[in-house]
Amino acid sequence: MSNQDWLSNLRKNRAIAVIRASKIELGEQMAMAVASGGMQLIEITWNSDRAAELIAKLRMKLPDCLIGTGTLFNVQQLQDAIAAGSQFLFSPHLDIEMINAAVTKDVPIIPGALTPTEIVNAWHHGASCVKVFPVQALGGVSYIKSLQAPLGHIPLIPTGGVTLENAPEFIQAGAVAVGLSSELFPKKLVAAENWQAIAQHTSNLIQKLA
């Protein structure tokens, strides 16, 4: 998938569900719940149970969704994730070698960065956009807003501090999309397997971001 197609999907959907699951069955149920609520961008963290197997399974079960992975720390993990069918790749940090490997395979990579120097460095080396993580550490929405004047040409995806309530504010501040994990999957709802409530939360979020 080209970077242009990836950015088009981000602008259309505005949110990414981040799933970190201790059991593959749980991860599948979480993904199906947000997909039924209208979420089309789903990230399975690489430290989830049997992540590669889960990604391959979701690619078949959810053909209308883009299934990617995150929490990638090195080139080997990245290559394994691509082999499993990951359609986009997130890392919590900036690694030039990983960016190069993803660009070679034509798979969008979104490295994590926090400072303007890191963000620009990631962009110059071929990142499709940049994950600003953890965004709450530098002021949340106000930080994304303050980056727009010098770095407005770089698509930013804030994570780590995005909530169902403030997600629209991040988009209004200039973010191309937002990533949500625990906010979409409250422990109580997951423990109770209340997938209908999670689907409803997801649907509400997507309507707010439209």
mmCIF file with all atom_site columns, C-alpha atoms in Angstrom, residues 13-18 39 43 90 114 130-144 156-186 201 205-206 208-209:
data_model
loop_
_atom_site.group_PDB
_atom_site.id
_atom_site.type_symbol
_atom_site.label_atom_id
_atom_site.label_alt_id
_atom_site.label_comp_id
_atom_site.label_asym_id
_atom_site.label_entity_id
_atom_site.label_seq_id
_atom_site.pdbx_PDB_ins_code
_atom_site.Cartn_x
_atom_site.Cartn_y
_atom_site.Cartn_z
_atom_site.occupancy
_atom_site.B_iso_or_equiv
_atom_site.pdbx_formal_charge
_atom_site.auth_seq_id
_atom_site.auth_comp_id
_atom_site.auth_asym_id
_atom_site.auth_atom_id
_atom_site.pdbx_PDB_model_num
ATOM 1  C CA . ASN A 1 13  ? -11.250 7.169  9.303  1.00 0.00 ? 13  ASN A CA 1
ATOM 2  C CA . ARG A 1 14  ? -9.361  9.441  11.743 1.00 0.00 ? 14  ARG A CA 1
ATOM 3  C CA . ALA A 1 15  ? -8.910  6.732  14.409 1.00 0.00 ? 15  ALA A CA 1
ATOM 4  C CA . ILE A 1 16  ? -6.907  3.547  14.935 1.00 0.00 ? 16  ILE A CA 1
ATOM 5  C CA . ALA A 1 17  ? -7.891  0.896  17.470 1.00 0.00 ? 17  ALA A CA 1
ATOM 6  C CA . VAL A 1 18  ? -4.806  -0.448 19.239 1.00 0.00 ? 18  VAL A CA 1
ATOM 7  C CA . MET A 1 39  ? -13.578 0.954  13.014 1.00 0.00 ? 39  MET A CA 1
ATOM 8  C CA . GLU A 1 43  ? -3.480  -2.368 15.075 1.00 0.00 ? 43  GLU A CA 1
ATOM 9  C CA . PHE A 1 90  ? 3.976   1.225  14.161 1.00 0.00 ? 90  PHE A CA 1
ATOM 10 C CA . LEU A 1 114 ? 8.243   13.189 20.569 1.00 0.00 ? 114 LEU A CA 1
ATOM 11 C CA . VAL A 1 130 ? 4.818   10.075 12.650 1.00 0.00 ? 130 VAL A CA 1
ATOM 12 C CA . LYS A 1 131 ? 3.333   8.785  15.882 1.00 0.00 ? 131 LYS A CA 1
ATOM 13 C CA . VAL A 1 132 ? 3.669   11.408 18.625 1.00 0.00 ? 132 VAL A CA 1
ATOM 14 C CA . PHE A 1 133 ? 4.059   9.299  21.744 1.00 0.00 ? 133 PHE A CA 1
ATOM 15 C CA . PRO A 1 134 ? 3.410   9.726  24.609 1.00 0.00 ? 134 PRO A CA 1
ATOM 16 C CA . VAL A 1 135 ? 1.659   12.946 23.670 1.00 0.00 ? 135 VAL A CA 1
ATOM 17 C CA . GLN A 1 136 ? 0.345   13.712 27.166 1.00 0.00 ? 136 GLN A CA 1
ATOM 18 C CA . ALA A 1 137 ? 3.934   14.066 28.415 1.00 0.00 ? 137 ALA A CA 1
ATOM 19 C CA . LEU A 1 138 ? 4.291   17.352 26.511 1.00 0.00 ? 138 LEU A CA 1
ATOM 20 C CA . GLY A 1 139 ? 0.842   18.836 26.921 1.00 0.00 ? 139 GLY A CA 1
ATOM 21 C CA . GLY A 1 140 ? -1.502  16.745 24.780 1.00 0.00 ? 140 GLY A CA 1
ATOM 22 C CA . VAL A 1 141 ? -3.686  18.745 22.411 1.00 0.00 ? 141 VAL A CA 1
ATOM 23 C CA . SER A 1 142 ? -1.761  21.984 22.983 1.00 0.00 ? 142 SER A CA 1
ATOM 24 C CA . TYR A 1 143 ? 1.498   20.294 21.942 1.00 0.00 ? 143 TYR A CA 1
ATOM 25 C CA . ILE A 1 144 ? 0.011   19.032 18.652 1.00 0.00 ? 144 ILE A CA 1
ATOM 26 C CA . LEU A 1 156 ? 1.031   13.338 13.005 1.00 0.00 ? 156 LEU A CA 1
ATOM 27 C CA . ILE A 1 157 ? -0.799  10.600 14.915 1.00 0.00 ? 157 ILE A CA 1
ATOM 28 C CA . PRO A 1 158 ? -0.879  11.309 18.659 1.00 0.00 ? 158 PRO A CA 1
ATOM 29 C CA . THR A 1 159 ? -1.189  8.357  21.043 1.00 0.00 ? 159 THR A CA 1
ATOM 30 C CA . GLY A 1 160 ? -0.721  7.886  24.760 1.00 0.00 ? 160 GLY A CA 1
ATOM 31 C CA . GLY A 1 161 ? -3.149  10.364 26.256 1.00 0.00 ? 161 GLY A CA 1
ATOM 32 C CA . VAL A 1 162 ? -5.931  10.322 23.654 1.00 0.00 ? 162 VAL A CA 1
ATOM 33 C CA . THR A 1 163 ? -9.393  9.704  25.145 1.00 0.00 ? 163 THR A CA 1
ATOM 34 C CA . LEU A 1 164 ? -12.877 9.282  23.704 1.00 0.00 ? 164 LEU A CA 1
ATOM 35 C CA . GLU A 1 165 ? -13.590 12.816 24.924 1.00 0.00 ? 165 GLU A CA 1
ATOM 36 C CA . ASN A 1 166 ? -10.508 14.663 23.657 1.00 0.00 ? 166 ASN A CA 1
ATOM 37 C CA . ALA A 1 167 ? -9.990  12.763 20.375 1.00 0.00 ? 167 ALA A CA 1
ATOM 38 C CA . PRO A 1 168 ? -11.918 15.385 18.326 1.00 0.00 ? 168 PRO A CA 1
ATOM 39 C CA . GLU A 1 169 ? -9.747  18.132 19.846 1.00 0.00 ? 169 GLU A CA 1
ATOM 40 C CA . PHE A 1 170 ? -6.597  16.415 18.569 1.00 0.00 ? 170 PHE A CA 1
ATOM 41 C CA . ILE A 1 171 ? -8.050  16.298 15.045 1.00 0.00 ? 171 ILE A CA 1
ATOM 42 C CA . GLN A 1 172 ? -9.072  19.957 15.271 1.00 0.00 ? 172 GLN A CA 1
ATOM 43 C CA . ALA A 1 173 ? -5.541  20.778 16.476 1.00 0.00 ? 173 ALA A CA 1
ATOM 44 C CA . GLY A 1 174 ? -4.093  19.305 13.271 1.00 0.00 ? 174 GLY A CA 1
ATOM 45 C CA . ALA A 1 175 ? -3.532  15.583 13.880 1.00 0.00 ? 175 ALA A CA 1
ATOM 46 C CA . VAL A 1 176 ? -4.247  13.413 10.831 1.00 0.00 ? 176 VAL A CA 1
ATOM 47 C CA . ALA A 1 177 ? -5.622  10.660 13.085 1.00 0.00 ? 177 ALA A CA 1
ATOM 48 C CA . VAL A 1 178 ? -5.455  9.379  16.666 1.00 0.00 ? 178 VAL A CA 1
ATOM 49 C CA . GLY A 1 179 ? -4.621  6.030  18.238 1.00 0.00 ? 179 GLY A CA 1
ATOM 50 C CA . LEU A 1 180 ? -6.627  4.649  21.167 1.00 0.00 ? 180 LEU A CA 1
ATOM 51 C CA . SER A 1 181 ? -6.040  1.534  23.236 1.00 0.00 ? 181 SER A CA 1
ATOM 52 C CA . SER A 1 182 ? -7.326  1.233  26.806 1.00 0.00 ? 182 SER A CA 1
ATOM 53 C CA . GLU A 1 183 ? -9.854  4.009  26.172 1.00 0.00 ? 183 GLU A CA 1
ATOM 54 C CA . LEU A 1 184 ? -11.618 1.846  23.619 1.00 0.00 ? 184 LEU A CA 1
ATOM 55 C CA . PHE A 1 185 ? -11.238 -1.292 25.678 1.00 0.00 ? 185 PHE A CA 1
ATOM 56 C CA . PRO A 1 186 ? -12.010 -0.540 29.357 1.00 0.00 ? 186 PRO A CA 1
ATOM 57 C CA . HIS A 1 201 ? -18.216 3.336  22.195 1.00 0.00 ? 201 HIS A CA 1
ATOM 58 C CA . LEU A 1 205 ? -16.160 7.958  18.576 1.00 0.00 ? 205 LEU A CA 1
ATOM 59 C CA . ILE A 1 206 ? -16.294 7.603  14.802 1.00 0.00 ? 206 ILE A CA 1
ATOM 60 C CA . LYS A 1 208 ? -17.569 12.500 16.723 1.00 0.00 ? 208 LYS A CA 1
ATOM 61 C CA . LEU A 1 209 ? -14.557 12.435 14.382 1.00 0.00 ? 209 LEU A CA 1
#
